[in-house]
């Protein structure tokens, strides 16, 4: 079984995580060479990408294709480009070429609705977001509410914001938004034509109101008018989408829909809306399972797999003063762990989606898993970035293990997650960021400049030290263990390893 994967970009979550899945031995995932992919704001070689796709899809069973990469050159370039709608219409035609040559291939695509973050920072946005990103976000919320009749047209705050945001900045932003949503709607016609077999529209950093919400309504109308409900799905997420569609391909190939029981650490948390998302987590989970072609069931005994959700009654940052109520009184970690052990004793495949905090693992959960000797007895774990990033990663590892029963690759996948999500994101990253602040020499956590190599060395040493303290002996698993800051910032880290 050959799956051709064109990832969203070159970061580990999109490029390496799929290769670390505990796959069946007959599953071959083919990715492009990194040197033709994007590098943050630098656009990838789109013509070479198209040629690579045609070559590799000739004999493939499935293709998982990020249209943001194929059309714009990557996730960040999709927010910066100056391409015309007509130019993009020509680029997408490579999918027709693929299907004409290989009529049996199933093509699964994903394309983002362009985000509008709620803060002023240009790290992943146009340069002017340093000056007015927060204001553009607020303006989008007002315009969206106006269009829906929730507030009066031309509110005083809207006029204030239009005076604050420079016209050329807003024009640039809105012109690109218009182009991106037009090409997305155009690409949905490829589902009607039978060229794209399944299409996921993830929503990156979405909120209840705003410019992305306006675009979502256009997409929903297209889905309804063209009756695309079974083949097009839209929900919060982004960097996990390659894993999700690979999992769908594997389920389709095996002609089976794994049955998944969902267990929540907090009953109140089922209906809580995660940070950077726009709907209750219980509803988002249903979308993730539908996208992978899994089936949610409501009793443990009929389930193949158990997806355990670690969260409190609300989703708040770790510095919130209500932590004791939200994570102390409104969830029960001891009962959560007890149920996980019960599921394992009943021979269920067990995954843990640690969505308690954004961007790091929950230390309390990690220590309980360690104390109960469960770290390598469970089958899947993730606890990184947004709730949907974590959900997609956990589900993909859980389902691929269900078929392969590959203990070695399963254990390595878990080790990578613990080293990254817990040791680095939960412990080491704060230490590094504090060192950067103390230096006060122009280096920031968003741009390490000439300090990159030094901080990679410091991070590596700290990761090994903290991992050993936690009970994960790095030397036991790896002959080679190096780390790098792939985007020259501390937000994410890439492991360069050689297994023992």
PDB file of C-alpha atoms in Angstrom, residues 87-363:
ATOM      1  CA  UNK A  87      -2.853  31.475 -11.569  1.00  0.00           C
ATOM      2  CA  UNK A  88      -4.073  29.258  -8.736  1.00  0.00           C
ATOM      3  CA  UNK A  89      -6.751  27.696 -10.956  1.00  0.00           C
ATOM      4  CA  UNK A  90      -3.984  26.546 -13.296  1.00  0.00           C
ATOM      5  CA  UNK A  91      -1.888  25.057 -10.450  1.00  0.00           C
ATOM      6  CA  UNK A  92      -4.733  22.866  -9.153  1.00  0.00           C
ATOM      7  CA  UNK A  93      -5.085  21.144 -12.537  1.00  0.00           C
ATOM      8  CA  UNK A  94      -2.253  18.785 -11.616  1.00  0.00           C
ATOM      9  CA  UNK A  95      -4.893  16.773  -9.736  1.00  0.00           C
ATOM     10  CA  UNK A  96      -6.644  16.121 -13.051  1.00  0.00           C
ATOM     11  CA  UNK A  97      -3.361  14.872 -14.528  1.00  0.00           C
ATOM     12  CA  UNK A  98      -2.884  12.491 -11.581  1.00  0.00           C
ATOM     13  CA  UNK A  99      -6.396  11.049 -11.837  1.00  0.00           C
ATOM     14  CA  UNK A 100      -6.178  10.670 -15.623  1.00  0.00           C
ATOM     15  CA  UNK A 101      -3.035   8.551 -15.319  1.00  0.00           C
ATOM     16  CA  UNK A 102      -4.055   6.571 -12.199  1.00  0.00           C
ATOM     17  CA  UNK A 103      -7.832   6.214 -12.191  1.00  0.00           C
ATOM     18  CA  UNK A 104      -7.831   4.011  -9.078  1.00  0.00           C
ATOM     19  CA  UNK A 105      -5.950   6.381  -6.796  1.00  0.00           C
ATOM     20  CA  UNK A 106      -7.942   7.973  -3.977  1.00  0.00           C
ATOM     21  CA  UNK A 107      -7.037  11.623  -3.484  1.00  0.00           C
ATOM     22  CA  UNK A 108      -7.562  13.147  -0.039  1.00  0.00           C
ATOM     23  CA  UNK A 109      -6.987  16.902   0.133  1.00  0.00           C
ATOM     24  CA  UNK A 110      -6.849  19.535   2.831  1.00  0.00           C
ATOM     25  CA  UNK A 111      -6.920  23.310   2.495  1.00  0.00           C
ATOM     26  CA  UNK A 112      -7.057  25.854   5.286  1.00  0.00           C
ATOM     27  CA  UNK A 113      -9.379  28.772   5.719  1.00  0.00           C
ATOM     28  CA  UNK A 114      -6.839  31.574   6.203  1.00  0.00           C
ATOM     29  CA  UNK A 115      -6.579  32.372   9.875  1.00  0.00           C
ATOM     30  CA  UNK A 116      -6.730  35.739  11.630  1.00  0.00           C
ATOM     31  CA  UNK A 117      -4.912  35.481  14.991  1.00  0.00           C
ATOM     32  CA  UNK A 118      -6.077  37.531  17.955  1.00  0.00           C
ATOM     33  CA  UNK A 119      -2.665  39.050  18.744  1.00  0.00           C
ATOM     34  CA  UNK A 120      -0.172  41.468  17.226  1.00  0.00           C
ATOM     35  CA  UNK A 121       2.787  39.421  16.015  1.00  0.00           C
ATOM     36  CA  UNK A 122       4.226  38.965  12.520  1.00  0.00           C
ATOM     37  CA  UNK A 123       6.162  35.752  13.223  1.00  0.00           C
ATOM     38  CA  UNK A 124       3.778  33.769  10.974  1.00  0.00           C
ATOM     39  CA  UNK A 125       1.819  36.661   9.419  1.00  0.00           C
ATOM     40  CA  UNK A 126       2.445  39.706   7.188  1.00  0.00           C
ATOM     41  CA  UNK A 127       4.876  42.257   8.648  1.00  0.00           C
ATOM     42  CA  UNK A 128       2.131  44.709   9.597  1.00  0.00           C
ATOM     43  CA  UNK A 129       0.625  42.266  12.100  1.00  0.00           C
ATOM     44  CA  UNK A 130       3.278  43.530  14.546  1.00  0.00           C
ATOM     45  CA  UNK A 131       1.507  46.862  14.430  1.00  0.00           C
ATOM     46  CA  UNK A 132      -2.170  46.007  14.077  1.00  0.00           C
ATOM     47  CA  UNK A 133      -2.822  42.243  14.177  1.00  0.00           C
ATOM     48  CA  UNK A 134      -5.027  42.491  17.258  1.00  0.00           C
ATOM     49  CA  UNK A 135      -7.018  45.313  15.686  1.00  0.00           C
ATOM     50  CA  UNK A 136      -7.560  43.392  12.419  1.00  0.00           C
ATOM     51  CA  UNK A 137      -8.860  40.461  14.482  1.00  0.00           C
ATOM     52  CA  UNK A 138     -11.240  42.718  16.418  1.00  0.00           C
ATOM     53  CA  UNK A 139     -12.472  44.373  13.229  1.00  0.00           C
ATOM     54  CA  UNK A 140     -13.241  40.973  11.732  1.00  0.00           C
ATOM     55  CA  UNK A 141     -15.366  40.078  14.735  1.00  0.00           C
ATOM     56  CA  UNK A 142     -17.387  43.294  14.430  1.00  0.00           C
ATOM     57  CA  UNK A 143     -17.946  42.917  10.676  1.00  0.00           C
ATOM     58  CA  UNK A 144     -18.961  39.277  11.110  1.00  0.00           C
ATOM     59  CA  UNK A 145     -21.478  40.191  13.836  1.00  0.00           C
ATOM     60  CA  UNK A 146     -22.851  42.998  11.667  1.00  0.00           C
ATOM     61  CA  UNK A 147     -23.431  40.625   8.754  1.00  0.00           C
ATOM     62  CA  UNK A 148     -25.250  38.207  11.058  1.00  0.00           C
ATOM     63  CA  UNK A 149     -27.384  40.978  12.562  1.00  0.00           C
ATOM     64  CA  UNK A 150     -25.954  40.511  16.045  1.00  0.00           C
ATOM     65  CA  UNK A 151     -24.854  44.156  16.400  1.00  0.00           C
ATOM     66  CA  UNK A 152     -25.744  47.380  14.618  1.00  0.00           C
ATOM     67  CA  UNK A 153     -23.965  48.259  11.390  1.00  0.00           C
ATOM     68  CA  UNK A 154     -21.181  50.867  11.620  1.00  0.00           C
ATOM     69  CA  UNK A 155     -20.617  50.607  15.345  1.00  0.00           C
ATOM     70  CA  UNK A 156     -18.369  53.359  16.835  1.00  0.00           C
ATOM     71  CA  UNK A 157     -15.623  50.825  17.577  1.00  0.00           C
ATOM     72  CA  UNK A 158     -15.591  49.704  13.933  1.00  0.00           C
ATOM     73  CA  UNK A 159     -14.964  53.279  12.794  1.00  0.00           C
ATOM     74  CA  UNK A 160     -12.167  53.631  15.386  1.00  0.00           C
ATOM     75  CA  UNK A 161     -10.480  50.466  14.122  1.00  0.00           C
ATOM     76  CA  UNK A 162     -10.730  51.580  10.488  1.00  0.00           C
ATOM     77  CA  UNK A 163      -8.859  54.746  11.504  1.00  0.00           C
ATOM     78  CA  UNK A 164      -6.221  52.786  13.438  1.00  0.00           C
ATOM     79  CA  UNK A 165      -5.444  50.179  10.725  1.00  0.00           C
ATOM     80  CA  UNK A 166      -3.647  51.623   7.716  1.00  0.00           C
ATOM     81  CA  UNK A 167      -5.759  51.273   4.578  1.00  0.00           C
ATOM     82  CA  UNK A 168      -2.973  49.613   2.561  1.00  0.00           C
ATOM     83  CA  UNK A 169      -2.538  46.964   5.273  1.00  0.00           C
ATOM     84  CA  UNK A 170      -6.231  46.146   5.441  1.00  0.00           C
ATOM     85  CA  UNK A 171      -6.519  46.098   1.649  1.00  0.00           C
ATOM     86  CA  UNK A 172      -3.614  43.656   1.391  1.00  0.00           C
ATOM     87  CA  UNK A 173      -5.118  41.374   4.038  1.00  0.00           C
ATOM     88  CA  UNK A 174      -8.641  41.411   2.611  1.00  0.00           C
ATOM     89  CA  UNK A 175      -7.492  40.957  -1.010  1.00  0.00           C
ATOM     90  CA  UNK A 176      -5.574  37.832  -0.040  1.00  0.00           C
ATOM     91  CA  UNK A 177      -8.504  36.520   1.998  1.00  0.00           C
ATOM     92  CA  UNK A 178     -10.773  37.008  -0.997  1.00  0.00           C
ATOM     93  CA  UNK A 179      -8.396  35.149  -3.322  1.00  0.00           C
ATOM     94  CA  UNK A 180      -7.925  32.283  -0.856  1.00  0.00           C
ATOM     95  CA  UNK A 181     -11.612  31.683  -0.247  1.00  0.00           C
ATOM     96  CA  UNK A 182     -12.404  31.930  -3.978  1.00  0.00           C
ATOM     97  CA  UNK A 183      -9.838  29.259  -4.860  1.00  0.00           C
ATOM     98  CA  UNK A 184     -11.023  27.051  -1.994  1.00  0.00           C
ATOM     99  CA  UNK A 185     -14.602  27.205  -3.290  1.00  0.00           C
ATOM    100  CA  UNK A 186     -13.303  26.480  -6.806  1.00  0.00           C
ATOM    101  CA  UNK A 187     -11.369  23.465  -5.535  1.00  0.00           C
ATOM    102  CA  UNK A 188     -14.499  21.993  -3.974  1.00  0.00           C
ATOM    103  CA  UNK A 189     -15.797  21.477  -7.521  1.00  0.00           C
ATOM    104  CA  UNK A 190     -13.115  18.782  -7.856  1.00  0.00           C
ATOM    105  CA  UNK A 191     -15.121  16.732  -5.356  1.00  0.00           C
ATOM    106  CA  UNK A 192     -18.179  16.939  -7.597  1.00  0.00           C
ATOM    107  CA  UNK A 193     -16.035  15.872 -10.538  1.00  0.00           C
ATOM    108  CA  UNK A 194     -14.786  12.786  -8.678  1.00  0.00           C
ATOM    109  CA  UNK A 195     -11.168  13.939  -8.740  1.00  0.00           C
ATOM    110  CA  UNK A 196     -10.906  14.646  -5.001  1.00  0.00           C
ATOM    111  CA  UNK A 197     -12.383  11.755  -3.002  1.00  0.00           C
ATOM    112  CA  UNK A 198     -12.348  13.415   0.429  1.00  0.00           C
ATOM    113  CA  UNK A 199     -11.690  17.021   1.376  1.00  0.00           C
ATOM    114  CA  UNK A 200     -10.965  18.388   4.859  1.00  0.00           C
ATOM    115  CA  UNK A 201     -11.032  22.123   5.542  1.00  0.00           C
ATOM    116  CA  UNK A 202      -9.217  22.644   8.851  1.00  0.00           C
ATOM    117  CA  UNK A 203      -9.689  25.881  10.772  1.00  0.00           C
ATOM    118  CA  UNK A 204      -6.428  27.150  12.239  1.00  0.00           C
ATOM    119  CA  UNK A 205      -6.730  29.423  15.315  1.00  0.00           C
ATOM    120  CA  UNK A 206     -10.451  29.900  14.787  1.00  0.00           C
ATOM    121  CA  UNK A 207     -12.946  31.742  16.977  1.00  0.00           C
ATOM    122  CA  UNK A 208     -16.719  32.144  17.151  1.00  0.00           C
ATOM    123  CA  UNK A 209     -16.731  35.446  15.221  1.00  0.00           C
ATOM    124  CA  UNK A 210     -14.293  36.997  12.758  1.00  0.00           C
ATOM    125  CA  UNK A 211     -13.029  36.937   9.192  1.00  0.00           C
ATOM    126  CA  UNK A 212     -12.568  33.120   9.225  1.00  0.00           C
ATOM    127  CA  UNK A 213     -16.149  32.733  10.468  1.00  0.00           C
ATOM    128  CA  UNK A 214     -17.363  34.781   7.455  1.00  0.00           C
ATOM    129  CA  UNK A 215     -15.442  32.480   5.115  1.00  0.00           C
ATOM    130  CA  UNK A 216     -16.825  29.406   6.856  1.00  0.00           C
ATOM    131  CA  UNK A 217     -20.360  30.495   6.006  1.00  0.00           C
ATOM    132  CA  UNK A 218     -19.445  30.634   2.316  1.00  0.00           C
ATOM    133  CA  UNK A 219     -17.978  27.141   2.493  1.00  0.00           C
ATOM    134  CA  UNK A 220     -20.992  25.782   4.371  1.00  0.00           C
ATOM    135  CA  UNK A 221     -23.297  27.243   1.722  1.00  0.00           C
ATOM    136  CA  UNK A 222     -21.260  25.578  -1.039  1.00  0.00           C
ATOM    137  CA  UNK A 223     -21.325  22.238   0.770  1.00  0.00           C
ATOM    138  CA  UNK A 224     -25.097  22.491   1.205  1.00  0.00           C
ATOM    139  CA  UNK A 225     -25.893  23.646  -2.317  1.00  0.00           C
ATOM    140  CA  UNK A 226     -23.689  20.984  -3.943  1.00  0.00           C
ATOM    141  CA  UNK A 227     -24.671  18.230  -1.475  1.00  0.00           C
ATOM    142  CA  UNK A 228     -21.064  17.516  -0.468  1.00  0.00           C
ATOM    143  CA  UNK A 229     -21.822  16.496   3.135  1.00  0.00           C
ATOM    144  CA  UNK A 230     -20.253  13.024   2.935  1.00  0.00           C
ATOM    145  CA  UNK A 231     -17.054  14.100   1.202  1.00  0.00           C
ATOM    146  CA  UNK A 232     -16.231  17.545   2.601  1.00  0.00           C
ATOM    147  CA  UNK A 233     -15.766  18.282   6.292  1.00  0.00           C
ATOM    148  CA  UNK A 234     -14.734  21.442   8.149  1.00  0.00           C
ATOM    149  CA  UNK A 235     -13.586  21.638  11.770  1.00  0.00           C
ATOM    150  CA  UNK A 236     -10.814  23.118  13.979  1.00  0.00           C
ATOM    151  CA  UNK A 237      -7.271  21.921  13.329  1.00  0.00           C
ATOM    152  CA  UNK A 238      -4.288  22.237  10.993  1.00  0.00           C
ATOM    153  CA  UNK A 239      -0.951  20.583  11.685  1.00  0.00           C
ATOM    154  CA  UNK A 240      -2.435  17.153  12.476  1.00  0.00           C
ATOM    155  CA  UNK A 241      -4.364  16.876   9.218  1.00  0.00           C
ATOM    156  CA  UNK A 242      -1.776  14.789   7.359  1.00  0.00           C
ATOM    157  CA  UNK A 243      -1.929  12.199  10.152  1.00  0.00           C
ATOM    158  CA  UNK A 244      -5.724  12.226  10.049  1.00  0.00           C
ATOM    159  CA  UNK A 245      -5.967  11.579   6.317  1.00  0.00           C
ATOM    160  CA  UNK A 246      -3.248   8.903   6.417  1.00  0.00           C
ATOM    161  CA  UNK A 247      -5.328   7.163   9.076  1.00  0.00           C
ATOM    162  CA  UNK A 248      -8.399   7.425   6.864  1.00  0.00           C
ATOM    163  CA  UNK A 249      -6.478   5.848   3.994  1.00  0.00           C
ATOM    164  CA  UNK A 250      -5.373   2.963   6.202  1.00  0.00           C
ATOM    165  CA  UNK A 251      -8.914   2.332   7.448  1.00  0.00           C
ATOM    166  CA  UNK A 252     -10.286   2.411   3.891  1.00  0.00           C
ATOM    167  CA  UNK A 253      -7.520   0.077   2.705  1.00  0.00           C
ATOM    168  CA  UNK A 254      -8.286  -2.375   5.528  1.00  0.00           C
ATOM    169  CA  UNK A 255     -12.024  -2.052   4.822  1.00  0.00           C
ATOM    170  CA  UNK A 256     -12.800  -1.517   8.501  1.00  0.00           C
ATOM    171  CA  UNK A 257     -14.095   1.270  10.749  1.00  0.00           C
ATOM    172  CA  UNK A 258     -12.434   0.917  14.169  1.00  0.00           C
ATOM    173  CA  UNK A 259     -14.888   1.493  17.022  1.00  0.00           C
ATOM    174  CA  UNK A 260     -13.744   4.148  19.493  1.00  0.00           C
ATOM    175  CA  UNK A 261     -15.052   4.786  23.008  1.00  0.00           C
ATOM    176  CA  UNK A 262     -14.342   8.282  24.362  1.00  0.00           C
ATOM    177  CA  UNK A 263     -13.584   8.684  28.086  1.00  0.00           C
ATOM    178  CA  UNK A 264     -13.408  12.151  29.639  1.00  0.00           C
ATOM    179  CA  UNK A 265     -11.399  13.111  32.702  1.00  0.00           C
ATOM    180  CA  UNK A 266     -13.960  15.842  33.442  1.00  0.00           C
ATOM    181  CA  UNK A 267     -17.642  15.376  32.656  1.00  0.00           C
ATOM    182  CA  UNK A 268     -18.070  19.161  32.701  1.00  0.00           C
ATOM    183  CA  UNK A 269     -15.237  19.471  30.195  1.00  0.00           C
ATOM    184  CA  UNK A 270     -17.130  17.666  27.422  1.00  0.00           C
ATOM    185  CA  UNK A 271     -18.934  20.852  26.481  1.00  0.00           C
ATOM    186  CA  UNK A 272     -16.024  23.243  27.042  1.00  0.00           C
ATOM    187  CA  UNK A 273     -14.592  25.057  24.023  1.00  0.00           C
ATOM    188  CA  UNK A 274     -10.796  24.733  23.703  1.00  0.00           C
ATOM    189  CA  UNK A 275      -8.618  27.787  23.266  1.00  0.00           C
ATOM    190  CA  UNK A 276      -8.169  28.806  19.584  1.00  0.00           C
ATOM    191  CA  UNK A 277     -11.270  26.790  18.607  1.00  0.00           C
ATOM    192  CA  UNK A 278     -14.944  27.545  18.074  1.00  0.00           C
ATOM    193  CA  UNK A 279     -16.986  24.589  19.359  1.00  0.00           C
ATOM    194  CA  UNK A 280     -17.182  22.102  22.279  1.00  0.00           C
ATOM    195  CA  UNK A 281     -14.442  19.486  22.285  1.00  0.00           C
ATOM    196  CA  UNK A 282     -16.973  16.636  22.241  1.00  0.00           C
ATOM    197  CA  UNK A 283     -18.262  17.874  18.883  1.00  0.00           C
ATOM    198  CA  UNK A 284     -14.757  18.345  17.459  1.00  0.00           C
ATOM    199  CA  UNK A 285     -13.860  14.773  18.445  1.00  0.00           C
ATOM    200  CA  UNK A 286     -16.758  13.500  16.335  1.00  0.00           C
ATOM    201  CA  UNK A 287     -15.346  15.343  13.322  1.00  0.00           C
ATOM    202  CA  UNK A 288     -11.883  13.887  13.892  1.00  0.00           C
ATOM    203  CA  UNK A 289     -13.271  10.361  14.103  1.00  0.00           C
ATOM    204  CA  UNK A 290     -15.465  10.833  11.022  1.00  0.00           C
ATOM    205  CA  UNK A 291     -12.465  12.156   9.070  1.00  0.00           C
ATOM    206  CA  UNK A 292     -10.425   9.070   9.899  1.00  0.00           C
ATOM    207  CA  UNK A 293     -13.397   6.800   9.072  1.00  0.00           C
ATOM    208  CA  UNK A 294     -13.626   5.605  12.666  1.00  0.00           C
ATOM    209  CA  UNK A 295     -16.900   5.125  14.519  1.00  0.00           C
ATOM    210  CA  UNK A 296     -17.630   6.501  17.999  1.00  0.00           C
ATOM    211  CA  UNK A 297     -19.377   3.953  20.231  1.00  0.00           C
ATOM    212  CA  UNK A 298     -20.826   4.380  23.698  1.00  0.00           C
ATOM    213  CA  UNK A 299     -19.778   1.280  25.611  1.00  0.00           C
ATOM    214  CA  UNK A 300     -16.306   0.051  26.426  1.00  0.00           C
ATOM    215  CA  UNK A 301     -16.977  -3.573  25.619  1.00  0.00           C
ATOM    216  CA  UNK A 302     -17.956  -2.986  21.981  1.00  0.00           C
ATOM    217  CA  UNK A 303     -14.964  -0.686  21.398  1.00  0.00           C
ATOM    218  CA  UNK A 304     -11.699  -1.577  19.704  1.00  0.00           C
ATOM    219  CA  UNK A 305      -9.972   1.530  21.053  1.00  0.00           C
ATOM    220  CA  UNK A 306     -10.422   3.941  23.955  1.00  0.00           C
ATOM    221  CA  UNK A 307      -9.666   7.630  23.442  1.00  0.00           C
ATOM    222  CA  UNK A 308      -9.071   9.242  26.851  1.00  0.00           C
ATOM    223  CA  UNK A 309      -9.412  13.030  27.055  1.00  0.00           C
ATOM    224  CA  UNK A 310      -7.433  14.765  29.812  1.00  0.00           C
ATOM    225  CA  UNK A 311      -8.945  18.188  30.432  1.00  0.00           C
ATOM    226  CA  UNK A 312     -10.584  20.221  33.160  1.00  0.00           C
ATOM    227  CA  UNK A 313     -14.026  21.790  33.217  1.00  0.00           C
ATOM    228  CA  UNK A 314     -12.736  24.699  31.104  1.00  0.00           C
ATOM    229  CA  UNK A 315      -9.786  25.399  28.836  1.00  0.00           C
ATOM    230  CA  UNK A 316      -7.545  28.034  30.385  1.00  0.00           C
ATOM    231  CA  UNK A 317      -3.819  28.886  30.295  1.00  0.00           C
ATOM    232  CA  UNK A 318      -1.646  27.348  32.985  1.00  0.00           C
ATOM    233  CA  UNK A 319      -1.251  30.688  34.786  1.00  0.00           C
ATOM    234  CA  UNK A 320      -5.021  31.122  35.315  1.00  0.00           C
ATOM    235  CA  UNK A 321      -5.786  31.704  38.998  1.00  0.00           C
ATOM    236  CA  UNK A 322      -8.800  29.325  38.838  1.00  0.00           C
ATOM    237  CA  UNK A 323      -6.610  26.294  38.155  1.00  0.00           C
ATOM    238  CA  UNK A 324      -7.441  24.630  41.459  1.00  0.00           C
ATOM    239  CA  UNK A 325     -11.165  24.667  40.646  1.00  0.00           C
ATOM    240  CA  UNK A 326     -10.845  23.749  36.972  1.00  0.00           C
ATOM    241  CA  UNK A 327      -8.183  21.044  37.291  1.00  0.00           C
ATOM    242  CA  UNK A 328      -8.383  20.192  40.972  1.00  0.00           C
ATOM    243  CA  UNK A 329     -12.088  19.914  41.808  1.00  0.00           C
ATOM    244  CA  UNK A 330     -13.775  19.614  38.402  1.00  0.00           C
ATOM    245  CA  UNK A 331     -11.831  16.628  37.098  1.00  0.00           C
ATOM    246  CA  UNK A 332     -10.742  13.349  38.663  1.00  0.00           C
ATOM    247  CA  UNK A 333      -7.303  12.205  37.493  1.00  0.00           C
ATOM    248  CA  UNK A 334      -7.190   9.205  39.831  1.00  0.00           C
ATOM    249  CA  UNK A 335     -10.438   7.814  38.422  1.00  0.00           C
ATOM    250  CA  UNK A 336      -9.153   8.652  34.921  1.00  0.00           C
ATOM    251  CA  UNK A 337      -6.000   6.569  35.459  1.00  0.00           C
ATOM    252  CA  UNK A 338      -8.051   3.797  37.056  1.00  0.00           C
ATOM    253  CA  UNK A 339     -10.273   3.546  33.977  1.00  0.00           C
ATOM    254  CA  UNK A 340      -7.224   3.481  31.683  1.00  0.00           C
ATOM    255  CA  UNK A 341      -5.874   0.489  33.613  1.00  0.00           C
ATOM    256  CA  UNK A 342      -9.299  -1.175  33.391  1.00  0.00           C
ATOM    257  CA  UNK A 343      -9.402  -0.658  29.619  1.00  0.00           C
ATOM    258  CA  UNK A 344      -5.888  -2.100  29.245  1.00  0.00           C
ATOM    259  CA  UNK A 345      -6.847  -5.120  31.344  1.00  0.00           C
ATOM    260  CA  UNK A 346      -9.745  -5.657  28.931  1.00  0.00           C
ATOM    261  CA  UNK A 347      -7.304  -5.718  25.987  1.00  0.00           C
ATOM    262  CA  UNK A 348      -8.399  -2.404  24.504  1.00  0.00           C
ATOM    263  CA  UNK A 349      -6.089  -0.156  22.498  1.00  0.00           C
ATOM    264  CA  UNK A 350      -5.658   2.924  24.690  1.00  0.00           C
ATOM    265  CA  UNK A 351      -4.748   6.457  23.664  1.00  0.00           C
ATOM    266  CA  UNK A 352      -4.506   9.621  25.756  1.00  0.00           C
ATOM    267  CA  UNK A 353      -5.183  13.049  24.270  1.00  0.00           C
ATOM    268  CA  UNK A 354      -3.646  15.395  26.831  1.00  0.00           C
ATOM    269  CA  UNK A 355      -5.489  18.621  26.011  1.00  0.00           C
ATOM    270  CA  UNK A 356      -5.322  20.025  29.525  1.00  0.00           C
ATOM    271  CA  UNK A 357      -3.003  22.877  28.482  1.00  0.00           C
ATOM    272  CA  UNK A 358      -2.045  24.334  25.125  1.00  0.00           C
ATOM    273  CA  UNK A 359       1.522  23.756  23.992  1.00  0.00           C
ATOM    274  CA  UNK A 360       2.628  21.288  26.649  1.00  0.00           C
ATOM    275  CA  UNK A 361       1.840  18.115  28.566  1.00  0.00           C
ATOM    276  CA  UNK A 362       0.132  18.059  31.942  1.00  0.00           C
ATOM    277  CA  UNK A 363       2.853  17.374  34.540  1.00  0.00           C
TER     278      UNK A 363
END
